[in-house]
Short mmCIF file of C-alpha atoms and ligand atoms in Angstrom, two decimals:
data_model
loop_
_atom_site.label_atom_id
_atom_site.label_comp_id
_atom_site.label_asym_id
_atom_site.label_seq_id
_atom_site.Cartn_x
_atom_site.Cartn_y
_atom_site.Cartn_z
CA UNK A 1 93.34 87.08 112.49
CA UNK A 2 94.66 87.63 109.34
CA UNK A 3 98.50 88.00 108.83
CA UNK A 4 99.15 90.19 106.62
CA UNK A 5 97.99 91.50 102.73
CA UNK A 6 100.75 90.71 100.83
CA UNK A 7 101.63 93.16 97.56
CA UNK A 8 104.55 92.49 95.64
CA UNK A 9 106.70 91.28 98.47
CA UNK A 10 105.59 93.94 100.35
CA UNK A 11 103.22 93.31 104.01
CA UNK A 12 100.38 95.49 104.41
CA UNK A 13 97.93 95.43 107.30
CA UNK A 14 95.03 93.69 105.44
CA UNK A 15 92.38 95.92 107.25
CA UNK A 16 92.50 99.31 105.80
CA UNK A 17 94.43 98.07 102.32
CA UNK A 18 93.25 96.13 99.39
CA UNK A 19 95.27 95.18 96.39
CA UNK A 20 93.87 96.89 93.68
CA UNK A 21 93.89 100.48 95.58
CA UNK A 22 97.82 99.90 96.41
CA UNK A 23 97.61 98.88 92.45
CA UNK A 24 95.94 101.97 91.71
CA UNK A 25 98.32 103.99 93.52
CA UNK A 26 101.46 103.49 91.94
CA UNK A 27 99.70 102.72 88.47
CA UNK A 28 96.81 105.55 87.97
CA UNK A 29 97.37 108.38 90.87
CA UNK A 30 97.87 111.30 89.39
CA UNK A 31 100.52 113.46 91.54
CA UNK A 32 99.75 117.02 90.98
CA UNK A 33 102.66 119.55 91.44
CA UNK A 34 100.73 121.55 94.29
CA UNK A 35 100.55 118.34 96.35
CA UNK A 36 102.36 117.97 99.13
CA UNK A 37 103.45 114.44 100.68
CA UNK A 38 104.71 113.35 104.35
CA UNK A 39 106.38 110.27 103.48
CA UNK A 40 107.76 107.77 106.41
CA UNK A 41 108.56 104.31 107.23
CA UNK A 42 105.66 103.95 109.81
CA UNK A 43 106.38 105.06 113.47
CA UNK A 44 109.43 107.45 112.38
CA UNK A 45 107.42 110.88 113.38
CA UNK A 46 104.62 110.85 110.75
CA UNK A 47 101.72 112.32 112.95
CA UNK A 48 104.27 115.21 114.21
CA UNK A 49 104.78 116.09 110.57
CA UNK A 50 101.24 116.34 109.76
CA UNK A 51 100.73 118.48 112.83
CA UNK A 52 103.58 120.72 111.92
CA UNK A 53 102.65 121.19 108.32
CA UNK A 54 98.75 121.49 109.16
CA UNK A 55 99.60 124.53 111.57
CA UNK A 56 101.94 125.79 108.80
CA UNK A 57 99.24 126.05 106.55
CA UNK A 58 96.94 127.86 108.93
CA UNK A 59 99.64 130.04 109.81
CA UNK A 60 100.01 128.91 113.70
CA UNK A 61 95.66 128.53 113.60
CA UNK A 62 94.56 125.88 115.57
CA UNK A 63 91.22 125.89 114.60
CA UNK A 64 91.64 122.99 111.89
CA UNK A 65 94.10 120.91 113.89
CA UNK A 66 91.19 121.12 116.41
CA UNK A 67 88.35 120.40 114.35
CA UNK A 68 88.83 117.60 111.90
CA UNK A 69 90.47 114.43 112.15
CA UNK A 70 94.48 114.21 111.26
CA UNK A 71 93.64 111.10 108.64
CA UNK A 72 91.15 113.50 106.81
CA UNK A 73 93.63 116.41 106.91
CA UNK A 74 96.10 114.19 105.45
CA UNK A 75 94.99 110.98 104.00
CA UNK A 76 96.99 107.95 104.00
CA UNK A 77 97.16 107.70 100.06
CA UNK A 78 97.23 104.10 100.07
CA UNK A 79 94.52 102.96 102.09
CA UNK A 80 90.94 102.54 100.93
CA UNK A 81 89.40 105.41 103.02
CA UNK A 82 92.47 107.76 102.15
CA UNK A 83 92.90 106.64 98.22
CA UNK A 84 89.04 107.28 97.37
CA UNK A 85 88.93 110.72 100.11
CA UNK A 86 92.04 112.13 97.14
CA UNK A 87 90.11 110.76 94.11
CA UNK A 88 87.29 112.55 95.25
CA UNK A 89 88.28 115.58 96.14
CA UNK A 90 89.59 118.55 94.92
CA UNK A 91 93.46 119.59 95.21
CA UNK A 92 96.05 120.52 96.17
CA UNK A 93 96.54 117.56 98.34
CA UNK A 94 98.14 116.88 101.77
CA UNK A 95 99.01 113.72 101.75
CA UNK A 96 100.92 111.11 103.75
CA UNK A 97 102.73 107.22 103.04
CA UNK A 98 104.63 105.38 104.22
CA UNK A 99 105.02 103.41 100.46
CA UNK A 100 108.50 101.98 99.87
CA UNK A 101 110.07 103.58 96.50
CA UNK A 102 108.89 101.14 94.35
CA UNK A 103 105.38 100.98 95.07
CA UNK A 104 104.83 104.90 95.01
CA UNK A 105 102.59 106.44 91.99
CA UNK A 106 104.80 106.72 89.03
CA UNK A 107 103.54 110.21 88.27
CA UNK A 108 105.29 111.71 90.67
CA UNK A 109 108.46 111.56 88.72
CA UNK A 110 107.12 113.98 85.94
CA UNK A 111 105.31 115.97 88.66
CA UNK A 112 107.02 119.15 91.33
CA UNK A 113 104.67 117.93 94.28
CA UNK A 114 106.71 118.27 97.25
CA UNK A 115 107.55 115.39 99.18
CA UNK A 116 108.98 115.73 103.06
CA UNK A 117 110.76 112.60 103.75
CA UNK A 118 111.21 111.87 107.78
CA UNK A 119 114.08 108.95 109.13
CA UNK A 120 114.54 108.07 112.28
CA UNK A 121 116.64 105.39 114.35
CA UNK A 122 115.55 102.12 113.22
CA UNK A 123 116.28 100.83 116.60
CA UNK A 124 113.52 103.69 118.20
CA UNK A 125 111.15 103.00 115.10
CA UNK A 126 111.30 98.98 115.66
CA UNK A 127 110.52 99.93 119.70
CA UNK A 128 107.78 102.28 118.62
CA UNK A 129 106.21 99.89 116.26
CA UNK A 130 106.65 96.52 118.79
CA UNK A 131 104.71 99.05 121.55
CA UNK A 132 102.15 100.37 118.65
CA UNK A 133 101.14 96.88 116.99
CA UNK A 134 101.76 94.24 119.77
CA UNK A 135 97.59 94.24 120.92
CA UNK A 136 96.57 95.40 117.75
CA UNK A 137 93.44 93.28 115.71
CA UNK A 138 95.27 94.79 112.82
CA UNK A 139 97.48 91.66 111.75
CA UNK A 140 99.74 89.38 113.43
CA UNK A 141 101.66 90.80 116.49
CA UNK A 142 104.47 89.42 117.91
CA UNK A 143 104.86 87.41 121.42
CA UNK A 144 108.29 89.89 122.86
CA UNK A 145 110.73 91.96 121.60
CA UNK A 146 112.56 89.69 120.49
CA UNK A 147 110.55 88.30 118.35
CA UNK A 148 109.16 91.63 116.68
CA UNK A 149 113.19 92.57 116.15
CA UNK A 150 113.69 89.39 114.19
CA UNK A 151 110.33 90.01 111.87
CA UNK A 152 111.77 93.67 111.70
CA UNK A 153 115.36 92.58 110.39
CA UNK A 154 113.80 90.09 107.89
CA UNK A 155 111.40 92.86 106.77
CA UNK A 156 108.18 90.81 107.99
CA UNK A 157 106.37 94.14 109.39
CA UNK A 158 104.18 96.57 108.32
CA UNK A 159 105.58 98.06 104.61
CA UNK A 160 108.15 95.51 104.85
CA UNK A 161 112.30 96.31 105.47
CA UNK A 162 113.04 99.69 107.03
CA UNK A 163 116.57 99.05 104.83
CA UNK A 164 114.84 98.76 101.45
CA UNK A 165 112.78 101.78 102.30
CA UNK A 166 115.68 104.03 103.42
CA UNK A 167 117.96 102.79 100.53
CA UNK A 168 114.96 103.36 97.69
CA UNK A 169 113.77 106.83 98.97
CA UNK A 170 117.42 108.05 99.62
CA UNK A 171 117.83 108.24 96.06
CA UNK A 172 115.71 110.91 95.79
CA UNK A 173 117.64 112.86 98.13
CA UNK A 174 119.73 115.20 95.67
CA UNK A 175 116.26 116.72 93.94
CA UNK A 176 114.69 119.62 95.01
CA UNK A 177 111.14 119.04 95.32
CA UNK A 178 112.35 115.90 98.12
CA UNK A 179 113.60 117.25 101.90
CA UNK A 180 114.86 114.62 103.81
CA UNK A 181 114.42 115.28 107.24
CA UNK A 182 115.42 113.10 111.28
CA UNK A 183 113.11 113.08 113.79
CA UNK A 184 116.28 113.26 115.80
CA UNK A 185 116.80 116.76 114.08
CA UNK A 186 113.21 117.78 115.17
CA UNK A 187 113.42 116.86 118.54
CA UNK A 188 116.76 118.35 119.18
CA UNK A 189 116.10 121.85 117.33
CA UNK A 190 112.14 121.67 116.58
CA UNK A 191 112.10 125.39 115.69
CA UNK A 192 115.35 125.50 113.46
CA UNK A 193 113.74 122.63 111.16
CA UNK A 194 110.03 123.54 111.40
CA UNK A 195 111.96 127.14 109.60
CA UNK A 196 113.21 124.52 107.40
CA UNK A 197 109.72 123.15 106.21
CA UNK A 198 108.44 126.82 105.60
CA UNK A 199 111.20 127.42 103.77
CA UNK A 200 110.75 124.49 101.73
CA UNK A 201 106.87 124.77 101.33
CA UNK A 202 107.85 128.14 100.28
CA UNK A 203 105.28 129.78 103.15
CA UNK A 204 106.75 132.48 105.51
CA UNK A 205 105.62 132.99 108.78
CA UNK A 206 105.75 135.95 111.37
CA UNK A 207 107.55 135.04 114.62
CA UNK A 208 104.36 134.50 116.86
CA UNK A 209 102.99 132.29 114.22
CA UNK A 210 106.18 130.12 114.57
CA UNK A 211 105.32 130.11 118.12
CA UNK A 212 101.94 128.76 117.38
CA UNK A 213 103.08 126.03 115.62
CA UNK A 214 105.59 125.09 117.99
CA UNK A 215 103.22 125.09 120.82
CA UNK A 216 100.24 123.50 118.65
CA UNK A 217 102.28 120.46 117.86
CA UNK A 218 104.08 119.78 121.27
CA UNK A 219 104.06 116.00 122.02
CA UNK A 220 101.70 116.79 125.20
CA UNK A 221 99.14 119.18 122.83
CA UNK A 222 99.01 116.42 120.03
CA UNK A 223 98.31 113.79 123.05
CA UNK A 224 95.03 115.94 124.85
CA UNK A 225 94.23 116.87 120.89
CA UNK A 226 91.27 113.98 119.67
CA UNK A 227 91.56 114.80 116.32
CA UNK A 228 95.10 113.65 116.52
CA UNK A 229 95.94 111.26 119.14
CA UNK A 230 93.74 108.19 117.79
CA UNK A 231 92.17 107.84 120.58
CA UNK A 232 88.67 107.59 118.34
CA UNK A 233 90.14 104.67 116.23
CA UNK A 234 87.78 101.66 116.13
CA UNK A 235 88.57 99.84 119.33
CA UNK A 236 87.69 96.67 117.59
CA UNK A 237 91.32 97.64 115.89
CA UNK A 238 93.00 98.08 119.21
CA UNK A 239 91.05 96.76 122.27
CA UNK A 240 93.80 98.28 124.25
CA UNK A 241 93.43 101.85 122.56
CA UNK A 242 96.02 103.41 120.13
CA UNK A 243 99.62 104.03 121.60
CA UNK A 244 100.47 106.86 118.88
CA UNK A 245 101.76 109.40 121.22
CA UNK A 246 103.94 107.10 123.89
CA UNK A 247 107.16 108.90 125.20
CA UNK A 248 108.08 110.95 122.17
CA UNK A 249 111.98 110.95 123.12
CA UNK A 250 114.80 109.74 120.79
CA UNK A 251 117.00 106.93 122.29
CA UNK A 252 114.29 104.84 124.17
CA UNK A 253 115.66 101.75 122.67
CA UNK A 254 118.13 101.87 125.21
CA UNK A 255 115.82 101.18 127.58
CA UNK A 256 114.64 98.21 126.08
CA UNK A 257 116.94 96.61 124.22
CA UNK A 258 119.55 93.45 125.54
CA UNK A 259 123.58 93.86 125.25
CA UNK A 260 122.93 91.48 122.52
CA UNK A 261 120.38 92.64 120.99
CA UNK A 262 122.12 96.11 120.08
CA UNK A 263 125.26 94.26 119.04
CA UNK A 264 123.19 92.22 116.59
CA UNK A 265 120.81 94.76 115.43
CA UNK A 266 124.74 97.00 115.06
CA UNK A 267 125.87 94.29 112.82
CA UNK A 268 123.09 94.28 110.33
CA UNK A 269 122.74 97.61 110.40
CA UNK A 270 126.41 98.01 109.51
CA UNK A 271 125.82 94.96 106.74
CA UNK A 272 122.39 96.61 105.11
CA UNK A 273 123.71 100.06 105.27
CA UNK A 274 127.12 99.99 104.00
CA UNK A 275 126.32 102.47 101.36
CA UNK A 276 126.05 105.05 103.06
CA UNK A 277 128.22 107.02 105.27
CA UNK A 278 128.08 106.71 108.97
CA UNK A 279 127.69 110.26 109.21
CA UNK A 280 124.74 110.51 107.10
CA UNK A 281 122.36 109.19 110.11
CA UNK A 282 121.67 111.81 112.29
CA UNK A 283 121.77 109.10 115.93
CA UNK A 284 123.98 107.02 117.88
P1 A3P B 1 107.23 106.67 120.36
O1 A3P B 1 106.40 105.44 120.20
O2 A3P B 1 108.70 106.38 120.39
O3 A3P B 1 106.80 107.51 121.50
P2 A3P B 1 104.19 107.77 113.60
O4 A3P B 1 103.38 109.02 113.63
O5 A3P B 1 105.05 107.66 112.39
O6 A3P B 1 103.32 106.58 113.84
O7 A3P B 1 105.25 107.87 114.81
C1 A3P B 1 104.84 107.75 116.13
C2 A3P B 1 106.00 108.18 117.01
O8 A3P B 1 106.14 109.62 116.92
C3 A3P B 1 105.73 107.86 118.48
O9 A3P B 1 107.01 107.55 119.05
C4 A3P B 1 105.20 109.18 118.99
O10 A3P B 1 105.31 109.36 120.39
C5 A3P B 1 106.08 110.17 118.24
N1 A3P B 1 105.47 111.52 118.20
C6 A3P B 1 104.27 111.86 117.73
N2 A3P B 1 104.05 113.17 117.92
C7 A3P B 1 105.15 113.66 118.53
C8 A3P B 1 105.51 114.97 119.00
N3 A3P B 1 104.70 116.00 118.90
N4 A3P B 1 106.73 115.10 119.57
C9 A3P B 1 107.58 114.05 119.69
N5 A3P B 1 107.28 112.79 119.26
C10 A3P B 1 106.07 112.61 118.69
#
C-alpha cells in the first residue's frame, strides 16, 4: 500500500489526489465570489456542514440531499474527481477542503466567495480520524492509538498538522467573507448556529424551514441517508465499510484516551497553541 502522496510537506491520501491537480488548485482555480466553501481539517464535522448548507439552499427540501451524492453536491476541490467536476461545470460552486492555508487557490484572496471554516477538539478529531482510517486501503494506517496520536502530533496524517492548519486559517478570522465556526458550538446549540450560517450566506428562512433543516441533518437522518453516509464508497477503499457517521458526540476522547496520553497531548497542545487564548477554543 502506498503511504502517502507527498505535496510540499504536506501528506495526501495518494488515491483520490495527484500532484498536479493539488498544483492546479492553489496555482490556476479560479475562486468566484458566489462560491461558497466548507473548509475543515478532516474529521472536524465536514459532512454535517454540507448537509446543513445543502438543506439551506433548498430551503429545508430534502429532495436533493436525497437524491444525489454529498461529494457531487459539494466536491472535494482538491481531489481529481472533485477538481475536474468544478472545472467543468458551471457556478456558483459548493465546495468543500480540507487544504491547509498555504496550499489553498490564491484567487481567493481577490475574490468575496464565502468560506465557512469548522474546528473542533483535536483530541475528538485525532479519535475520529484513528476510527475512520485505521482499515482503510487508502494509505498507511496505524497499529493503536497510540501510534496514530504520535503520527497526529508530528503532523504525519492526512493534510498534515492539525496546528499548522488551525494557526494558517485563523488568520483569516477577522474578514468578513470567513465564519469560523466549533462543532462543539453545533452540537450544543445546532439551531442558534445553523441561524448563524443563513445569516452569513445571506438566505432567510421561515421557521418550519429551519425545522427542516434541523431534522434533515440529524446525525441519525445523515446515517439511514445513502447519499450521505458513504456507505456506497468503493469497498476496495474500506473493506470494512466507511465509519463517517460513528457516535457524533463531542468529548469521546475521554473514552479512549490514557491518563498519559491527555497529559501529553495537554502539553503540546499548550506548546503549539500558545498564540492563542485559551478561551478562544470552544472545549475542555
Ligand atoms: P465521530 O467519528 O466522532 O463520530 P468529517 O465529516 O469531517 O469527516 O467528520 C466526521 C465526524 O463528524 C464524525 O465524528 C461524525 O460522526 C460527525 N458527524 C457527521 N454528521 C454529524 C451530525 N449530523 N451530527 C453530529 N456529528 C456528525
Amino acid at each position: 500500500m502506498a503511504e502517502y502522496l507527498w505535496f510540499e510537506g504536506t501528506p495526501f491520501p495518494p488515491l483520490a489526489f495527484k500532484t498536479e491537480t493539488i498544483r492546479a488548485c492553489r496555482d490556476k482555480f479560479v475562486m468566484k465570489d458566489e462560491d461558497t466553501v466548507i473548509l475543515t481539517y478532516p474529521k472536524s464535522g465536514t459532512n454535517w456542514l454540507v448537509e446543513i448548507v445543502c438543506l439551506i439552499h433548498t430551503k429545508g427540501d430534502p429532495k436533493w440531499i436525497q437524491s444525489v451524492f454529498s461529494w457531487r453536491r459539494s466536491p472535494c476541490l482538491e481531489s481529481n474527481n472533485g477538481y475536474a467536476l468544478l472545472e467543468n461545470t458551471e457556478g456558483p460552486h459548493l465546495m468543500k477542503s480540507h487544504l491547509p492555508f498555504r496550499l489553498f487557490p490564491k484567487s481567493l484572496f481577490n475574490s468575496k466567495a464565502k468560506v465557512i471554516y469548522v474546528i473542533r477538539n483535536p483530541r475528538d478529531v485525532l479519535v475520529s480520524g484513528y476510527f475512520f482510517w485505521k482499515d482503510s486501503k487508502l494509505h498507511k494506517h496505524p497499529k493503536s492509538l497510540q501510534e496514530y496520536l504520535e503520527w497526529f502530533i508530528e503532523g504525519n496524517v492526512p493534510y498534515g498538522s492539525w496546528f499548522e492548519h488551525i494557526r494558517g486559517w485563523m488568520s483569516m478570522r477577522e474578514r468578513d467573507n470567513f465564519l469560523v465556526l466549533s462543532y462543539e458550538e453545533l452540537k450544543k446549540d445546532t439551531r442558534g448556529t445553523i441561524e448563524k450560517i443563513c445569516q452569513f450566506l445571506g438566505k432567510k428562512l421561515e421557521p418550519e424551514e429551519l425545522d427542516s433543516v434541523l431534522q434533515n441533518s440529524s446525525f441519525q437522518v445523515m446515517k439511514d441517508n445513502k447519499m450521505s453516509n458513504f456507505s456506497l464508497v468503493p469497498t476496495h477503499y474500506f473493506p470494512n465499510g466507511v465509519l463517517l457517521m460513528r457516535k457524533g458526540i463531542s468529548g469521546d476522547w475521554k473514552n479512549h484516551f490514557t491518563v498519559a496520553q491527555a497529559e501529553a497531548f495537554n502539553k503540546i497542545f499548550q506548546e503549539k497553541m500558545a498564540c492563542f487564548p485559551p478561551e478562544f477554543f470552544p472545549w475542555e
